mmCIF file of C-alpha atoms in Angstrom:
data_model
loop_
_atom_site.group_PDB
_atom_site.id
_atom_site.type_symbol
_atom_site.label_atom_id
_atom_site.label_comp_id
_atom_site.label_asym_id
_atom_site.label_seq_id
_atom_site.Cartn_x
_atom_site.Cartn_y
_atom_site.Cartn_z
ATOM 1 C CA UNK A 496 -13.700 -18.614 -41.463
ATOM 2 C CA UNK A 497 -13.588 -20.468 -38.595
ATOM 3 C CA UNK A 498 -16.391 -21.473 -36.121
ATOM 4 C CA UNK A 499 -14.774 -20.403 -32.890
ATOM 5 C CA UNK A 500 -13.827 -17.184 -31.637
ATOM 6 C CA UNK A 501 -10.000 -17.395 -30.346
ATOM 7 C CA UNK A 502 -10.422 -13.305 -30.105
ATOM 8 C CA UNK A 503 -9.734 -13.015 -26.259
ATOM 9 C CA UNK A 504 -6.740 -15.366 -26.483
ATOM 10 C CA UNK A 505 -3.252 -14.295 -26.290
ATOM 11 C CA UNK A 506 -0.066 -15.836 -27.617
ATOM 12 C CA UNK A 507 3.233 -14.925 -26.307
ATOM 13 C CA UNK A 508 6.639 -16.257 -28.241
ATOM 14 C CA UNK A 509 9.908 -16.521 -26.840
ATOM 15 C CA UNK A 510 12.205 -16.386 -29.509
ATOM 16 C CA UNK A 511 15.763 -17.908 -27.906
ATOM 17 C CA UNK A 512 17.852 -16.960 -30.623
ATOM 18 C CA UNK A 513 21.457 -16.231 -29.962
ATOM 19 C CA UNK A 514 20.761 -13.151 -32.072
ATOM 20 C CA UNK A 515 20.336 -9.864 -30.252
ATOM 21 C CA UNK A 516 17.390 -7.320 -31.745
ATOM 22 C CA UNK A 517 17.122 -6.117 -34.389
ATOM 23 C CA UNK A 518 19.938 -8.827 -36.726
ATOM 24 C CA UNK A 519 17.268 -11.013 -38.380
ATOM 25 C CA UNK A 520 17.250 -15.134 -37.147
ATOM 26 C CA UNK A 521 15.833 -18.791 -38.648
ATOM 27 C CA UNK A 522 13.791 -18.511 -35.909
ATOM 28 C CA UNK A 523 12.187 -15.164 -36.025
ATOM 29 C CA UNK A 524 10.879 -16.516 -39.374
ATOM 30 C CA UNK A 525 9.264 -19.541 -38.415
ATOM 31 C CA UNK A 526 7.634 -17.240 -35.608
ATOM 32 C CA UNK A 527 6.163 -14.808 -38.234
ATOM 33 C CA UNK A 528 4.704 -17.684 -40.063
ATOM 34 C CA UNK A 529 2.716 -18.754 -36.736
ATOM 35 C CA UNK A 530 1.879 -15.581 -35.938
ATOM 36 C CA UNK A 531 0.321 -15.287 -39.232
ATOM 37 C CA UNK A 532 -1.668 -18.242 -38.579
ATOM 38 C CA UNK A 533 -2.925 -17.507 -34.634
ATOM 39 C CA UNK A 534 -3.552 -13.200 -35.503
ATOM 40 C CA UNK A 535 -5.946 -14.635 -38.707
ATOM 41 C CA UNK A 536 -8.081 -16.437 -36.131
ATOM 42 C CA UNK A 537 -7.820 -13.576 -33.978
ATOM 43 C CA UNK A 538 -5.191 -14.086 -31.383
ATOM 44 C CA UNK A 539 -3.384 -11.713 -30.134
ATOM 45 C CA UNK A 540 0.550 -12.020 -30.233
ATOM 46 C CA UNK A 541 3.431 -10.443 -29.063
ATOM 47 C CA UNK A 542 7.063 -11.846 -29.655
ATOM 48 C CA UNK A 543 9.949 -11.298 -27.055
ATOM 49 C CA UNK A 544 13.825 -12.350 -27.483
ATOM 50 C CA UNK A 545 15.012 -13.168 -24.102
ATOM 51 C CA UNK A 546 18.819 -12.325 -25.282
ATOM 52 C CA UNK A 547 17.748 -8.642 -25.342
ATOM 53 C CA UNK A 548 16.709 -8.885 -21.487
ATOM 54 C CA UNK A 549 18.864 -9.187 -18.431
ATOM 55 C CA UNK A 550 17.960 -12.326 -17.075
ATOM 56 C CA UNK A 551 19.926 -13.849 -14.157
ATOM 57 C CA UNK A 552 21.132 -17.597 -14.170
ATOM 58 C CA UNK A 553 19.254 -19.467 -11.476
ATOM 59 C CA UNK A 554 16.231 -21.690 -10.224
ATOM 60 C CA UNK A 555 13.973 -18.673 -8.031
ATOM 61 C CA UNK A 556 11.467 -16.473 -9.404
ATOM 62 C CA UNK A 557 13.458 -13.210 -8.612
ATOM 63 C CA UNK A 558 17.599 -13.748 -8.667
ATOM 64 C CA UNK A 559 17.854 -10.361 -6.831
ATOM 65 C CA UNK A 560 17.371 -12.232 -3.656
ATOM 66 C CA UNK A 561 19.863 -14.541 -4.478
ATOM 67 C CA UNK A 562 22.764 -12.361 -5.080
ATOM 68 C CA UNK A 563 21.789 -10.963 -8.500
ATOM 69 C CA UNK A 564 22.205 -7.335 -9.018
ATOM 70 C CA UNK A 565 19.907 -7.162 -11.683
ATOM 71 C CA UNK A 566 16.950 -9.779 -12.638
ATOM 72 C CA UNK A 567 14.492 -8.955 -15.773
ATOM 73 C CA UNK A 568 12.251 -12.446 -14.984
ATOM 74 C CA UNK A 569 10.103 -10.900 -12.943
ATOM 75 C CA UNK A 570 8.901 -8.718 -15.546
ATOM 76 C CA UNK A 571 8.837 -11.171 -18.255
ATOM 77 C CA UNK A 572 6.694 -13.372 -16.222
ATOM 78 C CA UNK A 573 4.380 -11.160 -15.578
ATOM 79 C CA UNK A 574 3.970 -11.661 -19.693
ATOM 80 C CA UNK A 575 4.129 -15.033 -19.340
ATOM 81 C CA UNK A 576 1.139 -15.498 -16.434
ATOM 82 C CA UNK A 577 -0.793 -12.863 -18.500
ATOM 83 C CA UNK A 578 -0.659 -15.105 -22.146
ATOM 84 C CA UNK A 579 -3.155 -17.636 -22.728
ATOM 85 C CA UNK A 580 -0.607 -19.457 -24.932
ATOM 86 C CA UNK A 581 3.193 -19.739 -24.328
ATOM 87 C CA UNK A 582 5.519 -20.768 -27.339
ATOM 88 C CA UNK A 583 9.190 -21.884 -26.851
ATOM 89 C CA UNK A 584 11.087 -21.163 -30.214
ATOM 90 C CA UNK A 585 14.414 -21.461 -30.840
ATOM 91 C CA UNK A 586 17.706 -23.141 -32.699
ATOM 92 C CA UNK A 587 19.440 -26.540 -32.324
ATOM 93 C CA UNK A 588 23.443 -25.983 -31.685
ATOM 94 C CA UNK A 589 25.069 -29.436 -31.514
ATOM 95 C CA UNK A 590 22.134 -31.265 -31.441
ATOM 96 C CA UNK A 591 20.706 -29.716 -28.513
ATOM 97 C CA UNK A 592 19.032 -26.530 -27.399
ATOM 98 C CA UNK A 593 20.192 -23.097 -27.600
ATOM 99 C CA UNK A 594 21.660 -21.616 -24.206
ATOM 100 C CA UNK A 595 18.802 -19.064 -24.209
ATOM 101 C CA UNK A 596 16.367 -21.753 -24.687
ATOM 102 C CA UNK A 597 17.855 -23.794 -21.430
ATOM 103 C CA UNK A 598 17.717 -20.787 -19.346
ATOM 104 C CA UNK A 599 14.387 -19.320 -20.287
ATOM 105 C CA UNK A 600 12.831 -22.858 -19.452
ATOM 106 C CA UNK A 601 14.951 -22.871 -15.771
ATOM 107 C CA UNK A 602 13.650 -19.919 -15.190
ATOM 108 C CA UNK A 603 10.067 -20.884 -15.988
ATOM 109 C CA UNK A 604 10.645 -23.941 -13.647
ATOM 110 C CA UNK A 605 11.303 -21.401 -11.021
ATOM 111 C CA UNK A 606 7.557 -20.431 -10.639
ATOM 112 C CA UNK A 607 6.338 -24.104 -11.473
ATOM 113 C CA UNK A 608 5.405 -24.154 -8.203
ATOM 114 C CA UNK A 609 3.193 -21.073 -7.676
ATOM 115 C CA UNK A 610 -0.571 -21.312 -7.298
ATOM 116 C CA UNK A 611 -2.838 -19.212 -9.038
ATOM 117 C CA UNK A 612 -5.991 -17.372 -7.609
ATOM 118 C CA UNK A 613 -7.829 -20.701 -7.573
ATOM 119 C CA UNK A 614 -5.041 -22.186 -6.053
ATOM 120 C CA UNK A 615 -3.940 -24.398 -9.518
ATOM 121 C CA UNK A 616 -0.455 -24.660 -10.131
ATOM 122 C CA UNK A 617 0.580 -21.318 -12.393
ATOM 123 C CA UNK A 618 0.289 -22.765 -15.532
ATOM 124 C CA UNK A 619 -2.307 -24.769 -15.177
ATOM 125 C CA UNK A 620 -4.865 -24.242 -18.597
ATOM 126 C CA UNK A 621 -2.577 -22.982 -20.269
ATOM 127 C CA UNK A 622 -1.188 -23.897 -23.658
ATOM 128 C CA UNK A 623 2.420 -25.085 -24.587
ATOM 129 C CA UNK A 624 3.859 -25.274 -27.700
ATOM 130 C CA UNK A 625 7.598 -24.831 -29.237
ATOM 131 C CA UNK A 626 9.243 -24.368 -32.200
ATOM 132 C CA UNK A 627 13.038 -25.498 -33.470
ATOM 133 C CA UNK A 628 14.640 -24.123 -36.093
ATOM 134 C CA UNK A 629 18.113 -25.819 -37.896
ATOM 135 C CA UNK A 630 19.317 -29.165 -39.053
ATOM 136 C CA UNK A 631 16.677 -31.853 -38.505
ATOM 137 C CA UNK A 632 19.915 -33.752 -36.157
ATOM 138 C CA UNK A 633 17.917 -33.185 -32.901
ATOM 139 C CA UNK A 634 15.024 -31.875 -33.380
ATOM 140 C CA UNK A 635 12.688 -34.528 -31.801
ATOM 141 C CA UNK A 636 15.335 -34.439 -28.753
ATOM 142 C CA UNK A 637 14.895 -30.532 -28.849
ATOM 143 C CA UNK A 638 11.313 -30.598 -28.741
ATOM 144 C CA UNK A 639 11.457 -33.041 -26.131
ATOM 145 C CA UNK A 640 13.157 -31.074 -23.601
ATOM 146 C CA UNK A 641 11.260 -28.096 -24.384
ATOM 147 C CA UNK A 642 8.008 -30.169 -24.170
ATOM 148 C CA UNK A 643 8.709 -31.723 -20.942
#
């Protein structure tokens, strides 16, 4: 039992699988085993595949003023401002990053810039962490990128 009380944390995963929901991935299993870990200290979690969303290519918070007919960031963001922690998970393809992964962290670049109520960059005190799945070829370049 632990001394601290992580009970009004929250954890949100973004599992960037090439997989669409429900066909089962590597990394949707290295996800439950974390989960496992933050819920027994009392963290709430909640797990999201951005595949299954319609997220717009681009660099701006909301791609439906830049063309876009349809943009689901702005609603997954709201997620993202509202976790505590913020977990990057996802496969190596060719020694790099899945697809997914590069666009979910553009689009989280795209509101790098915002301030919060007490005027601190939007992710300031929050908590970063990822999680890479597949052949050990790229892994520490992987978690780089997703680090950074």
């Amino acid at each position: 039992m632990s001394a601290y009380d992580f009970s009004s944390l929250s954890a949100l995963f973004l599992n960037c699988t090439l997989k669409k929901s429900p066909e089962p991935s590597h990394t949707e299993k290295i996800i439950d085993l974390s989960q496992a870990i933050m819920r027994k200290q009392g963290v709430t979690t909640e797990v999201i595949r951005p595949i299954d969303l319609d997220l717009a290519t681009g660099v701006y918070p909301d791609m439906r003023e830049h063309g876009w007919e349809t943009d689901d960031w702005p609603e997954l963001y709201k997620k993202v401002t509202n976790a505590d922690i913020l977990v990057i998970a996802g496969p190596i393809w060719l020694g790099d990053n899945s697809s997914i992964t590069k666009k979910t962290i553009e689009r989280l670049y795209a509101n790098s810039s915002e301030l919060n109520k007490d005027g601190q960059y939007a992710y300031y005190g929050k908590v970063g962490g990822c999680l890479i799945t597949g052949n050990e070829d790229g892994i520490k370049h992987c978690a780089m990128n997703v680090l950074y």
